[in-house]
Amino acid sequence: MSGSGLHSYAPLLLHLLIAAALAGALTAVSVLVGWRRPSRAKQQPYECGMEPIGDAREPFSVKFYLVAMVFILFDVEAIFLYPWAYIFRSLRWYGFVEMMIYIAILLVG
């Protein structure tokens, strides 16, 4: 790419830098300004004003992690459909066949 091609990404880079700086600044301010008076009551899990029954940290099945990972996998792969849909008409049959192969691979997985 030429220098002018990379120059068009400057607003995106600036936006990402500002967002990262703002997130870091807000996190730092909340840590510096926040209250620091820990107590036993504050460390307990909150259950709608009732006294907690049992331990809040109970083990649960790994299947939940598997479902979450599969969801994220297919969600990220669905993101790749948006650019294809945007330029669908200019791709003609080649783009259509290519995306059908991609979707078939997703369905097999």
mmCIF file of C-alpha atoms in Angstrom:
data_model
loop_
_atom_site.group_PDB
_atom_site.id
_atom_site.type_symbol
_atom_site.label_atom_id
_atom_site.label_comp_id
_atom_site.label_asym_id
_atom_site.label_seq_id
_atom_site.Cartn_x
_atom_site.Cartn_y
_atom_site.Cartn_z
ATOM 1 C CA MET A 1 0.000 0.000 0.000
ATOM 2 C CA SER A 2 1.121 3.502 -0.669
ATOM 3 C CA GLY A 3 1.564 6.096 2.020
ATOM 4 C CA SER A 4 -1.719 7.745 1.101
ATOM 5 C CA GLY A 5 -3.535 4.403 1.504
ATOM 6 C CA LEU A 6 -2.243 4.016 5.038
ATOM 7 C CA HIS A 7 -3.011 7.659 5.711
ATOM 8 C CA SER A 8 -6.717 6.907 5.354
ATOM 9 C CA TYR A 9 -6.509 4.701 8.482
ATOM 10 C CA ALA A 10 -5.337 7.603 10.653
ATOM 11 C CA PRO A 11 -8.837 8.488 11.951
ATOM 12 C CA LEU A 12 -9.420 4.867 12.969
ATOM 13 C CA LEU A 13 -6.086 4.697 14.760
ATOM 14 C CA LEU A 14 -6.797 8.004 16.481
ATOM 15 C CA HIS A 15 -10.217 6.738 17.586
ATOM 16 C CA LEU A 16 -8.699 3.535 19.013
ATOM 17 C CA LEU A 17 -6.005 5.464 20.866
ATOM 18 C CA ILE A 18 -8.508 7.897 22.363
ATOM 19 C CA ALA A 19 -10.803 5.037 23.418
ATOM 20 C CA ALA A 20 -7.919 3.148 25.052
ATOM 21 C CA ALA A 21 -6.682 6.290 26.817
ATOM 22 C CA LEU A 22 -10.176 7.096 28.067
ATOM 23 C CA ALA A 23 -10.700 3.547 29.354
ATOM 24 C CA GLY A 24 -7.350 3.614 31.132
ATOM 25 C CA ALA A 25 -7.966 7.061 32.593
ATOM 26 C CA LEU A 26 -11.418 6.159 33.903
ATOM 27 C CA THR A 27 -10.088 2.957 35.458
ATOM 28 C CA ALA A 28 -7.217 4.831 37.111
ATOM 29 C CA VAL A 29 -9.540 7.538 38.446
ATOM 30 C CA SER A 30 -11.951 4.988 39.909
ATOM 31 C CA VAL A 31 -9.077 3.171 41.648
ATOM 32 C CA LEU A 32 -7.596 6.393 43.008
ATOM 33 C CA VAL A 33 -10.852 8.020 44.116
ATOM 34 C CA GLY A 34 -12.807 4.939 45.194
ATOM 35 C CA TRP A 35 -13.594 4.064 48.793
ATOM 36 C CA ARG A 36 -11.277 1.583 50.473
ATOM 37 C CA ARG A 37 -12.968 0.414 53.642
ATOM 38 C CA PRO A 38 -13.277 -3.337 53.302
ATOM 39 C CA SER A 39 -15.378 -5.168 55.836
ATOM 40 C CA ARG A 40 -16.625 -8.707 56.268
ATOM 41 C CA ALA A 41 -20.129 -7.684 55.183
ATOM 42 C CA LYS A 42 -18.848 -6.067 52.003
ATOM 43 C CA GLN A 43 -16.905 -9.191 51.056
ATOM 44 C CA GLN A 44 -19.986 -11.419 51.212
ATOM 45 C CA PRO A 45 -22.136 -12.068 48.146
ATOM 46 C CA TYR A 46 -25.325 -10.027 48.017
ATOM 47 C CA GLU A 47 -28.557 -12.001 47.792
ATOM 48 C CA CYS A 48 -31.390 -9.450 47.711
ATOM 49 C CA GLY A 49 -30.865 -8.349 51.308
ATOM 50 C CA MET A 50 -31.128 -11.894 52.674
ATOM 51 C CA GLU A 51 -28.423 -13.679 54.589
ATOM 52 C CA PRO A 52 -26.366 -15.785 52.175
ATOM 53 C CA ILE A 53 -26.969 -19.520 52.318
ATOM 54 C CA GLY A 54 -23.926 -21.620 51.548
ATOM 55 C CA ASP A 55 -20.894 -20.652 49.515
ATOM 56 C CA ALA A 56 -21.339 -18.533 46.391
ATOM 57 C CA ARG A 57 -18.348 -20.144 44.702
ATOM 58 C CA GLU A 58 -19.603 -23.530 43.657
ATOM 59 C CA PRO A 59 -18.086 -25.584 40.855
ATOM 60 C CA PHE A 60 -20.179 -25.982 37.742
ATOM 61 C CA SER A 61 -19.933 -28.031 34.612
ATOM 62 C CA VAL A 62 -17.366 -27.295 31.925
ATOM 63 C CA LYS A 63 -20.187 -27.643 29.383
ATOM 64 C CA PHE A 64 -21.120 -24.024 30.086
ATOM 65 C CA TYR A 65 -17.669 -22.924 28.960
ATOM 66 C CA LEU A 66 -17.976 -25.065 25.851
ATOM 67 C CA VAL A 67 -21.324 -23.498 24.951
ATOM 68 C CA ALA A 68 -19.883 -20.015 25.478
ATOM 69 C CA MET A 69 -16.847 -20.773 23.316
ATOM 70 C CA VAL A 70 -18.987 -22.192 20.508
ATOM 71 C CA PHE A 71 -21.243 -19.127 20.677
ATOM 72 C CA ILE A 72 -18.273 -16.769 20.417
ATOM 73 C CA LEU A 73 -16.799 -18.817 17.579
ATOM 74 C CA PHE A 74 -19.949 -18.640 15.471
ATOM 75 C CA ASP A 75 -20.570 -15.024 16.434
ATOM 76 C CA VAL A 76 -17.111 -14.003 15.230
ATOM 77 C CA GLU A 77 -17.499 -16.013 12.059
ATOM 78 C CA ALA A 78 -20.857 -14.354 11.419
ATOM 79 C CA ILE A 79 -19.042 -11.005 11.460
ATOM 80 C CA PHE A 80 -17.218 -12.095 8.298
ATOM 81 C CA LEU A 81 -20.562 -12.225 6.475
ATOM 82 C CA TYR A 82 -21.092 -8.449 6.731
ATOM 83 C CA PRO A 83 -18.267 -7.339 4.405
ATOM 84 C CA TRP A 84 -19.325 -10.020 1.936
ATOM 85 C CA ALA A 85 -22.918 -8.790 1.998
ATOM 86 C CA TYR A 86 -21.727 -5.223 1.471
ATOM 87 C CA ILE A 87 -19.908 -6.026 -1.799
ATOM 88 C CA PHE A 88 -22.081 -8.958 -2.873
ATOM 89 C CA ARG A 89 -23.090 -7.523 -6.264
ATOM 90 C CA SER A 90 -19.561 -6.742 -7.351
ATOM 91 C CA LEU A 91 -18.331 -10.279 -6.547
ATOM 92 C CA ARG A 92 -20.801 -12.005 -8.862
ATOM 93 C CA TRP A 93 -20.806 -15.826 -8.920
ATOM 94 C CA TYR A 94 -17.262 -16.195 -7.618
ATOM 95 C CA GLY A 95 -18.135 -14.423 -4.371
ATOM 96 C CA PHE A 96 -21.396 -16.323 -4.063
ATOM 97 C CA VAL A 97 -19.741 -19.739 -4.464
ATOM 98 C CA GLU A 98 -16.915 -18.754 -2.143
ATOM 99 C CA MET A 99 -19.327 -17.711 0.605
ATOM 100 C CA MET A 100 -21.464 -20.826 0.163
ATOM 101 C CA ILE A 101 -18.326 -22.919 0.728
ATOM 102 C CA TYR A 102 -17.598 -20.847 3.841
ATOM 103 C CA ILE A 103 -21.144 -21.359 5.153
ATOM 104 C CA ALA A 104 -20.957 -25.093 4.369
ATOM 105 C CA ILE A 105 -17.770 -25.362 6.421
ATOM 106 C CA LEU A 106 -19.552 -23.573 9.279
ATOM 107 C CA LEU A 107 -22.498 -25.946 9.074
ATOM 108 C CA VAL A 108 -20.257 -29.014 9.070
ATOM 109 C CA GLY A 109 -18.419 -27.677 12.135
#
